[in-house]
Short mmCIF file of C-alpha atoms in Angstrom, two decimals:
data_model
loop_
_atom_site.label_atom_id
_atom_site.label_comp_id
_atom_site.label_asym_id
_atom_site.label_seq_id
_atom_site.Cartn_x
_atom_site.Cartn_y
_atom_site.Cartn_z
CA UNK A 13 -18.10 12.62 39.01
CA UNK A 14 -17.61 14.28 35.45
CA UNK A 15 -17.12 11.99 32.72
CA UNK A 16 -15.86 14.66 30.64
CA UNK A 17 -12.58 16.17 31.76
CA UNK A 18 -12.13 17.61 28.23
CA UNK A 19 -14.12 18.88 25.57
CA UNK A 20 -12.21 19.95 22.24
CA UNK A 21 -13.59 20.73 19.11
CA UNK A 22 -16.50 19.25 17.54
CA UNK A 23 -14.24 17.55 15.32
CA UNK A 24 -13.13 15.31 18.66
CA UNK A 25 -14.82 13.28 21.34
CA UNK A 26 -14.82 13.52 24.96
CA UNK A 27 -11.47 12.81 26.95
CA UNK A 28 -12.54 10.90 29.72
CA UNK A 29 -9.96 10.05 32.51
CA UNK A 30 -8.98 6.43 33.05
CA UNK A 31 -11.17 4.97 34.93
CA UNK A 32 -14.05 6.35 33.07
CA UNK A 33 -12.62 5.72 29.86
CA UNK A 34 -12.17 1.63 31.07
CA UNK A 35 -16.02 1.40 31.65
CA UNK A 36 -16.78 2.86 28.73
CA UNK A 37 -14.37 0.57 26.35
CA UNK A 38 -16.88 -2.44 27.96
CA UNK A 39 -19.74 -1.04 26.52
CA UNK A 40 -18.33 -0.57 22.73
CA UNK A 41 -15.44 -3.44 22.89
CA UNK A 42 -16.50 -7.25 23.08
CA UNK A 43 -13.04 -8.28 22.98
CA UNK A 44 -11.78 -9.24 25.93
CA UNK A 45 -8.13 -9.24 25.33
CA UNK A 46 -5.97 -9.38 22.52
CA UNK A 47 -2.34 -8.32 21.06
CA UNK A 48 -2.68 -4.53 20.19
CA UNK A 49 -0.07 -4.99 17.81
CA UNK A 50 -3.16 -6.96 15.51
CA UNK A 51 -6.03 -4.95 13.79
CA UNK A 52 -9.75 -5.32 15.88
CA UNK A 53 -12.03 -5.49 13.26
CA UNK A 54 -16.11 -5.32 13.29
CA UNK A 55 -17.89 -8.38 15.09
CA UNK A 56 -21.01 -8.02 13.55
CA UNK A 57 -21.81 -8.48 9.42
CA UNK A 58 -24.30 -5.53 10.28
CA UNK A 59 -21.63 -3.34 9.59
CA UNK A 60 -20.52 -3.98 6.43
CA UNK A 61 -21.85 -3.83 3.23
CA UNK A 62 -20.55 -5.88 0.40
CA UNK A 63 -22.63 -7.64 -2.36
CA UNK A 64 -23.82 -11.18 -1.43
CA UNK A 65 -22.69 -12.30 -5.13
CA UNK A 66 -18.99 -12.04 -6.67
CA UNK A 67 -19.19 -10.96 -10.12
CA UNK A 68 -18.73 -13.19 -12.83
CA UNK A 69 -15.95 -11.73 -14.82
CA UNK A 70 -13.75 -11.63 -11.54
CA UNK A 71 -14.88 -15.04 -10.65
CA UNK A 72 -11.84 -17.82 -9.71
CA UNK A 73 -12.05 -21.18 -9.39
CA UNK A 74 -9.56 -22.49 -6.96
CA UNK A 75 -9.58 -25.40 -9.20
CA UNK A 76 -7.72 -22.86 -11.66
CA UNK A 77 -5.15 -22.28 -9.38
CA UNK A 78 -2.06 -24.32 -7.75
CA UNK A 79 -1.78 -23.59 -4.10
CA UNK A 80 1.68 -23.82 -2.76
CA UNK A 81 3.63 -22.72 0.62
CA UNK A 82 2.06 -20.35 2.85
CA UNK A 83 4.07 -16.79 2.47
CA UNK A 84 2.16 -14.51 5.10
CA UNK A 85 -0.37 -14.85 7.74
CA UNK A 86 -2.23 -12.19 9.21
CA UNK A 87 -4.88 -11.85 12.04
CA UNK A 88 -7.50 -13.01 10.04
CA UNK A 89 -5.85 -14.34 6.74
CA UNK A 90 -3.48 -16.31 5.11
CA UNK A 91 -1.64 -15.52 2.36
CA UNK A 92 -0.13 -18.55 -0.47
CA UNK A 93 1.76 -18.95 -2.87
CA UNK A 94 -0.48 -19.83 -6.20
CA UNK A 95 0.12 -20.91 -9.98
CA UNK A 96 -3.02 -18.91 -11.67
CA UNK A 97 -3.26 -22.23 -14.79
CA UNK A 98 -4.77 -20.00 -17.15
CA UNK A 99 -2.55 -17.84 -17.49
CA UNK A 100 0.40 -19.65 -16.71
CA UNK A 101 1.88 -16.84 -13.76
CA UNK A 102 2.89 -17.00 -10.24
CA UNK A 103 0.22 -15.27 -7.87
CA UNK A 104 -0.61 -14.69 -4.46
CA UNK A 105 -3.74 -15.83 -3.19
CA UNK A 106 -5.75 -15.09 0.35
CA UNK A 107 -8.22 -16.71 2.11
CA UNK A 108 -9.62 -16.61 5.55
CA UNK A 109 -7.70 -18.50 8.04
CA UNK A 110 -9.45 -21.52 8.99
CA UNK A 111 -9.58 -20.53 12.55
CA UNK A 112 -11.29 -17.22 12.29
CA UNK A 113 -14.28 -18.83 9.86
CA UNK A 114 -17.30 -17.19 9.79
CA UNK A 115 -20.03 -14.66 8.04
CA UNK A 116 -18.06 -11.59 9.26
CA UNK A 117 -14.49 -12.86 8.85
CA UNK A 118 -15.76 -13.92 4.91
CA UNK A 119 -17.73 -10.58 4.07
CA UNK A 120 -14.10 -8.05 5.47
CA UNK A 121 -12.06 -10.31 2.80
CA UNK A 122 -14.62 -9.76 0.30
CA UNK A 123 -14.71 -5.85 1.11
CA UNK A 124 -11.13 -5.79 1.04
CA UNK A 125 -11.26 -7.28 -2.44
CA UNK A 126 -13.72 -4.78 -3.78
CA UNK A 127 -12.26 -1.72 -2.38
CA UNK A 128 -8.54 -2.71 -3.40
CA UNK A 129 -9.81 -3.90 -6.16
CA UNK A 130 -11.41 -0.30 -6.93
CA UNK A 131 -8.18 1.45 -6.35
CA UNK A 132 -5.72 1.11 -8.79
CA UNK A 133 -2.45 3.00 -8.14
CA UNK A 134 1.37 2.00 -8.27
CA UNK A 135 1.35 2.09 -4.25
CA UNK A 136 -1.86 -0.31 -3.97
CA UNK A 137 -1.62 -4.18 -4.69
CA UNK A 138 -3.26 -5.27 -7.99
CA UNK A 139 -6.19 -7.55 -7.45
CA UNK A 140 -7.00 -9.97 -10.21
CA UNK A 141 -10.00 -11.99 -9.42
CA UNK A 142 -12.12 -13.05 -6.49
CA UNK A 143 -13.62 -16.92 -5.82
CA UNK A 144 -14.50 -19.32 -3.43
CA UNK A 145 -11.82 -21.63 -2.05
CA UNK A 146 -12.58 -25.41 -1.46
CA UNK A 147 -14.73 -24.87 1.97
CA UNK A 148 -17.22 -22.24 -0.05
CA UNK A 149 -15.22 -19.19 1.16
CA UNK A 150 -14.00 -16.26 -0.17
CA UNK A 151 -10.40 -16.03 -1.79
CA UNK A 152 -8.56 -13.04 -3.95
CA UNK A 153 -5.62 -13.77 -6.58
CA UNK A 154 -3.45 -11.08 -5.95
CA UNK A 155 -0.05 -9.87 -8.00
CA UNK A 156 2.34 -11.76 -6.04
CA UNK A 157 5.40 -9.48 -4.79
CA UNK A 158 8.78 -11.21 -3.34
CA UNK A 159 9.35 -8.79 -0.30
CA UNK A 160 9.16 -8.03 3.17
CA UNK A 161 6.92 -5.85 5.17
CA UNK A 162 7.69 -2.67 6.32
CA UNK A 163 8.24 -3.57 10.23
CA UNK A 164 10.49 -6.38 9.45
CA UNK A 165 12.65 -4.09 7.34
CA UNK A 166 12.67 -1.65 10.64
CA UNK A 167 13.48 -4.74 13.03
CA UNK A 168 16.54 -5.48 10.68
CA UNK A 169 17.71 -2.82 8.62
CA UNK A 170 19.56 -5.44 6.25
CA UNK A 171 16.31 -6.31 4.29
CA UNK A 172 16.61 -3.16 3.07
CA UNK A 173 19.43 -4.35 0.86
CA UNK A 174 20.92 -0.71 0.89
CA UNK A 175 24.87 -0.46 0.49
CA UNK A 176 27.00 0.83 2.84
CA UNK A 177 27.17 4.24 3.21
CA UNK A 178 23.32 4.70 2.01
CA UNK A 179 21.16 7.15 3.92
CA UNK A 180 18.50 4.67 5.67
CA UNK A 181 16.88 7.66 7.23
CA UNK A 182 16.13 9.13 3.43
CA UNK A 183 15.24 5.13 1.94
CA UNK A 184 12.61 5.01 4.74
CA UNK A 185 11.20 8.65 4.06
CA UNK A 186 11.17 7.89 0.35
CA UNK A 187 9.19 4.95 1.43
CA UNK A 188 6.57 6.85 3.64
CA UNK A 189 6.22 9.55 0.80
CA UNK A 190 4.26 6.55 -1.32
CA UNK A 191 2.47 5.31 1.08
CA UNK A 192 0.77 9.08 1.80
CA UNK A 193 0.21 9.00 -1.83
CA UNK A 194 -1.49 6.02 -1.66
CA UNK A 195 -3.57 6.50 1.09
CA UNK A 196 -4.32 10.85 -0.70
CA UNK A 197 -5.45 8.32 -3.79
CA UNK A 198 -8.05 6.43 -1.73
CA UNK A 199 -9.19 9.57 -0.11
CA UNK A 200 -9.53 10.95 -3.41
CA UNK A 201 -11.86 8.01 -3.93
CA UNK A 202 -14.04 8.85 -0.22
CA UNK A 203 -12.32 5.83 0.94
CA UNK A 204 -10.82 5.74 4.35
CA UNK A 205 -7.89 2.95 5.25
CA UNK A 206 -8.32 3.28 9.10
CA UNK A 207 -5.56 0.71 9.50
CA UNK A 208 -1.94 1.83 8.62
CA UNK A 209 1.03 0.66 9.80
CA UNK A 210 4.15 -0.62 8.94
CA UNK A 211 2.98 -4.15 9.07
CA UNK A 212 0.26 -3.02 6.18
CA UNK A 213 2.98 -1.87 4.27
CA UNK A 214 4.63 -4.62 1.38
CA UNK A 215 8.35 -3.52 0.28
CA UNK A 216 8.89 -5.41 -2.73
CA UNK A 217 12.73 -6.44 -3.99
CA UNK A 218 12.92 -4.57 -7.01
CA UNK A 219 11.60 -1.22 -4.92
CA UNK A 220 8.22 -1.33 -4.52
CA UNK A 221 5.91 0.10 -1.75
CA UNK A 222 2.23 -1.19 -1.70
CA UNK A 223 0.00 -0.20 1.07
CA UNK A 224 -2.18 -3.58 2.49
CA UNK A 225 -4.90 -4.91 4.33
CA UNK A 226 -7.87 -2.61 3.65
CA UNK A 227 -10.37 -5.21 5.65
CA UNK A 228 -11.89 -2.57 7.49
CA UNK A 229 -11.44 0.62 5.07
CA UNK A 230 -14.90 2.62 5.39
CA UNK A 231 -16.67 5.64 3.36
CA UNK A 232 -15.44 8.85 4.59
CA UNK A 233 -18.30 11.07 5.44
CA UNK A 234 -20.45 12.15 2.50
CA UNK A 235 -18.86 9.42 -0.14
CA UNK A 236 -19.81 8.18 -2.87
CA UNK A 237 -18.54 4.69 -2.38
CA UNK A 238 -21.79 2.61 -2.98
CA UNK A 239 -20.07 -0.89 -1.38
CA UNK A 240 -18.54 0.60 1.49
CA UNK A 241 -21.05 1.68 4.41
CA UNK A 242 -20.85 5.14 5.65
CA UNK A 243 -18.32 4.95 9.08
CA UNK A 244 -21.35 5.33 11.23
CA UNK A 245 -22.76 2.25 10.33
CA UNK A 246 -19.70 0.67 12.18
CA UNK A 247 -21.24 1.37 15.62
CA UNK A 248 -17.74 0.10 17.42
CA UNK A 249 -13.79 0.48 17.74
CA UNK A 250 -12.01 -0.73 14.49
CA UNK A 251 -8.09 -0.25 13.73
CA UNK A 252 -4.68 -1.18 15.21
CA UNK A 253 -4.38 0.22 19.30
CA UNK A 254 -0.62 0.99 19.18
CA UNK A 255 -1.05 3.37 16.51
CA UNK A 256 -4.68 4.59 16.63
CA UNK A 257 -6.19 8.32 16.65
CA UNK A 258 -8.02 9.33 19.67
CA UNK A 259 -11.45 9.74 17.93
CA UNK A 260 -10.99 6.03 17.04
CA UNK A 261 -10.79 4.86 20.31
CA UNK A 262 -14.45 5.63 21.88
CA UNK A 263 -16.64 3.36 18.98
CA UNK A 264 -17.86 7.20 17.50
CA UNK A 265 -16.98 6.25 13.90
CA UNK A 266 -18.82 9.94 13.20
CA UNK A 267 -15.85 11.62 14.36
CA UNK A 268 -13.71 9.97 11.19
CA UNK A 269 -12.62 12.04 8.80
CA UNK A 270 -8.91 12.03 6.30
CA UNK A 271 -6.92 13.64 9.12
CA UNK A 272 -7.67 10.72 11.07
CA UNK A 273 -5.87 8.22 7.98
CA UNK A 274 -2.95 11.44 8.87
CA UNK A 275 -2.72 10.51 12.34
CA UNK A 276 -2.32 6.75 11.45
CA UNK A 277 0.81 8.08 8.97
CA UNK A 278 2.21 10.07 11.82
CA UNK A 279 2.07 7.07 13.97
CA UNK A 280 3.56 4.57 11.19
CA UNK A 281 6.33 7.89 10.98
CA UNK A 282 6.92 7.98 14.32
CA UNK A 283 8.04 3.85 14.71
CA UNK A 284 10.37 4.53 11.80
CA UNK A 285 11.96 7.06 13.54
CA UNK A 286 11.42 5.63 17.74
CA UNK A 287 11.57 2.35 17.03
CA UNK A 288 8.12 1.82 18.03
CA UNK A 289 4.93 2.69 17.62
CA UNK A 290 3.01 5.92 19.28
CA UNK A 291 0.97 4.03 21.70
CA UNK A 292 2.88 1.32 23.05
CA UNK A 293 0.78 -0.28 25.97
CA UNK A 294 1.38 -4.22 26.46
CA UNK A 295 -2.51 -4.59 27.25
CA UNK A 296 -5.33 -4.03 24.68
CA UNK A 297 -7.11 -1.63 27.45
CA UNK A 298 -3.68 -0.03 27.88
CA UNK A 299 -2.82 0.52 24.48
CA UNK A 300 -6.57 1.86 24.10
CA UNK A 301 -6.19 4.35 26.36
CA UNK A 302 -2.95 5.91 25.60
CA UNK A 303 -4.56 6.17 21.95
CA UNK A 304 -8.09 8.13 23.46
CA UNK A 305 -5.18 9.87 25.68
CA UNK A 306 -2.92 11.04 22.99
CA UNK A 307 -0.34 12.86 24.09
CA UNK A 308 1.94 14.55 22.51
CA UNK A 309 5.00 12.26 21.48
CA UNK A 310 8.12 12.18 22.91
CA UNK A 311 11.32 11.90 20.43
CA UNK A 312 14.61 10.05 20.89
CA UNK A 313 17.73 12.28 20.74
CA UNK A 314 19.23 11.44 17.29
CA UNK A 315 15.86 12.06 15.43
CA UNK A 316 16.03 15.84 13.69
CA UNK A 317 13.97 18.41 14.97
CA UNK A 318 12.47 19.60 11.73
CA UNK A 319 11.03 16.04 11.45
CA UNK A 320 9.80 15.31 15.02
CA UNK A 321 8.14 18.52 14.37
CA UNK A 322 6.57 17.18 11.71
CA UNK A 323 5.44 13.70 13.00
CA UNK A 324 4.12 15.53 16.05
CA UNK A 325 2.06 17.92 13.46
CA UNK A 326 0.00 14.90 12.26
CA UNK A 327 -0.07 13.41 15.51
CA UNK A 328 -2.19 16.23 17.31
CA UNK A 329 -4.89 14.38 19.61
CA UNK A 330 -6.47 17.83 17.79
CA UNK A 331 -7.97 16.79 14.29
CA UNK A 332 -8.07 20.24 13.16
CA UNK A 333 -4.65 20.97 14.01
CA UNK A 334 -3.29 18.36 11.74
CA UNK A 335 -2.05 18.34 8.92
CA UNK A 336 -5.35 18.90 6.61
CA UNK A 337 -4.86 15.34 4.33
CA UNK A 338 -2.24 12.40 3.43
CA UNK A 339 -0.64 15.15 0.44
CA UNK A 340 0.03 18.45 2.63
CA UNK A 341 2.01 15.38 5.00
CA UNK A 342 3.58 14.24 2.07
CA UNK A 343 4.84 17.33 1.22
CA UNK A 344 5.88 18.68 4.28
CA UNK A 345 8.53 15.54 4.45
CA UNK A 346 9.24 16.40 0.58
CA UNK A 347 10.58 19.60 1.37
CA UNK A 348 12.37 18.18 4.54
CA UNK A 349 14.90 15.96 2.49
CA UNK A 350 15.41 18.45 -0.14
CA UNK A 351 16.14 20.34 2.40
CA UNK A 352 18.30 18.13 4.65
CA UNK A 353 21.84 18.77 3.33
CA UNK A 354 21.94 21.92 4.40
CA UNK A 355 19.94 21.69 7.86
CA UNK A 356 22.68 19.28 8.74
CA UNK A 357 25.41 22.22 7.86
CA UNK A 358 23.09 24.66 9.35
CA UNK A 359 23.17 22.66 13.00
CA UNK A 360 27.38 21.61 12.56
CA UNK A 361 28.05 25.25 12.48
CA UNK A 362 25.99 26.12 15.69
CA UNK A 363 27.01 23.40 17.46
CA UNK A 364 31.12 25.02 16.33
CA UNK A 365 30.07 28.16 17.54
CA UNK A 366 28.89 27.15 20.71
#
């Protein structure tokens, strides 16, 4: 039997059928199960690369800090509410939850710390220091932001806090635009987030958009990122199942590039306008395998062409026949609301004439 029942481009891996494809996930996933809603991140400190030491001018005592209520919790963090002392401000702070302890669990917070840390843009959360909480692990002060994410502003549209008669459709593409600008930023910077999603996505109450969670960000190929290890030093499957690219699904981190970061925005597009995400299997393996799969999406009825058409460009199992980065995406969905008044007027007086 042929393993290979399609060969694309160089720029993607082998399709294998199901079966095939189920035997192969055993030799590059240890995980036996788990919600593929939730990111899988790297089991072994092997594949990450983040100075033993935290510097000492972004060094934080938790002793400087007030811990308060717990205000998120994640698959591997938790998220408080903090007094920073010194400075007399309310913070955020995050540590590793104390059920997912351990060398690799500590060394993806303190990655995530240095690479956000690293990028700072108005779409990406400020850090402001890095320490060790009260069990010797690693903890971030972060700008604290009174919000919601992204998903639970799609599960109920009244978070928004839009007034009647506002165009949610347009709030929620205005929204997407800044996260592709974040994520053009970090490519800008060889950095690749690997994990976007709506969940990763903070919406602040005063309007503001930060993109989250970049635990398992890795060097595109030929960076220059010296604390981030190049992706093929991951050696296994990394990322969020419902809304993965195909070339993330089969542990060949080679195959990264920015278009993959494009087919994660397509996906986080295409649950704004579905409802769901791309890939929605109830199963980890399922969910997998729709993603190594990838076919092209279907659209509900009310979503406009011109967009689907869009979402569908950056979702092409096809690397190459994506969009070519996070800015030609952003772009493309520019031009679609300035152009939306009179596509609308365009389709009313069809749909009159026939």
């Amino acid at each position: 039997r042929t393993a290979a029942r399609r060969r694309d481009s160089s720029t993607r891996s082998v399709t294998l059928d199901r079966s095939d494809y189920m035997a192969h996930l055993e030799t590059v996933l240890r995980v036996a199960d788990s919600d593929p809603s939730e990111s899988i991140r790297p089991e072994s400190s092997e594949t990450i690369s983040v100075d033993a030491e935290v510097p000492e001018n972004l060094a934080a005592s938790s002793s400087e800090l007030q811990l308060k209520e717990v205000i998120a919790t994640g698959g591997m963090g938790v998220v408080r509410a903090a007094t920073q002392h010194d400075l007399h401000r309310e913070v955020a702070v995050k540590t590793v939850r104390p059920d997912k302890g351990g060398e690799v669990a500590h060394l993806l917070l303190r990655q995530e710390a240095f690479v956000t840390g690293g990028l700072e843009h108005p779409n990406i959360l400020p850090i402001y220091g890095m320490g060790q909480d009260s069990r010797g692990g690693p903890l971030i002060v972060m700008k604290r932001v009174e919000g919601h994410s992204w998903l639970e502003v799609l599960h109920d549209p009244a978070l928004a806090g839009r007034r009647d008669g506002d165009d949610l459709l347009d709030w929620h593409l205005g929204v997407f635009m800044q996260v592709c600008s974040a994520v053009h930023f970090a490519h800008s910077h060889d950095i690749l987030h690997r994990d976007i999603k709506p969940s990763n996505v903070m919406l602040g109450a005063y309007d503001e958009v930060y993109l989250l969670d970049w635990g398992v960000a890795a060097q595109l190929p030929g960076g220059r990122a010296e604390h981030l290890p190049q992706p093929e030093a991951r050696g296994s499957i990394a990322g969020t199942p419902h809304y993965m690219a195909p070339e993330m699904t089969v542990g060949e981190a080679d195959k990264l590039t920015a278009r993959t970061d494009v087919y994660l925005l397509g996906g986080t597009l295409y649950h704004v306008l579905c409802g769901g995400p791309p890939h929605p299997g109830k199963t980890l393996a399922e969910a997998l395998f729709m993603a190594h799969a990838s076919h092209e999406p279907e659209f509900i009825a009310d979503v406009p062409p011109q967009l689907a058409a869009i979402c569908r460009r950056a979702m092409c199992a096809e690397p190459d026949e994506r969009f070519q980065d996070a800015e030609a995406l952003r772009h493309a969905v520019a031009e679609f609301r300035h152009n939306r008044t009179s596509i609308v007027l365009a389709e009313e007086a069809q749909n009159s004439l026939d």
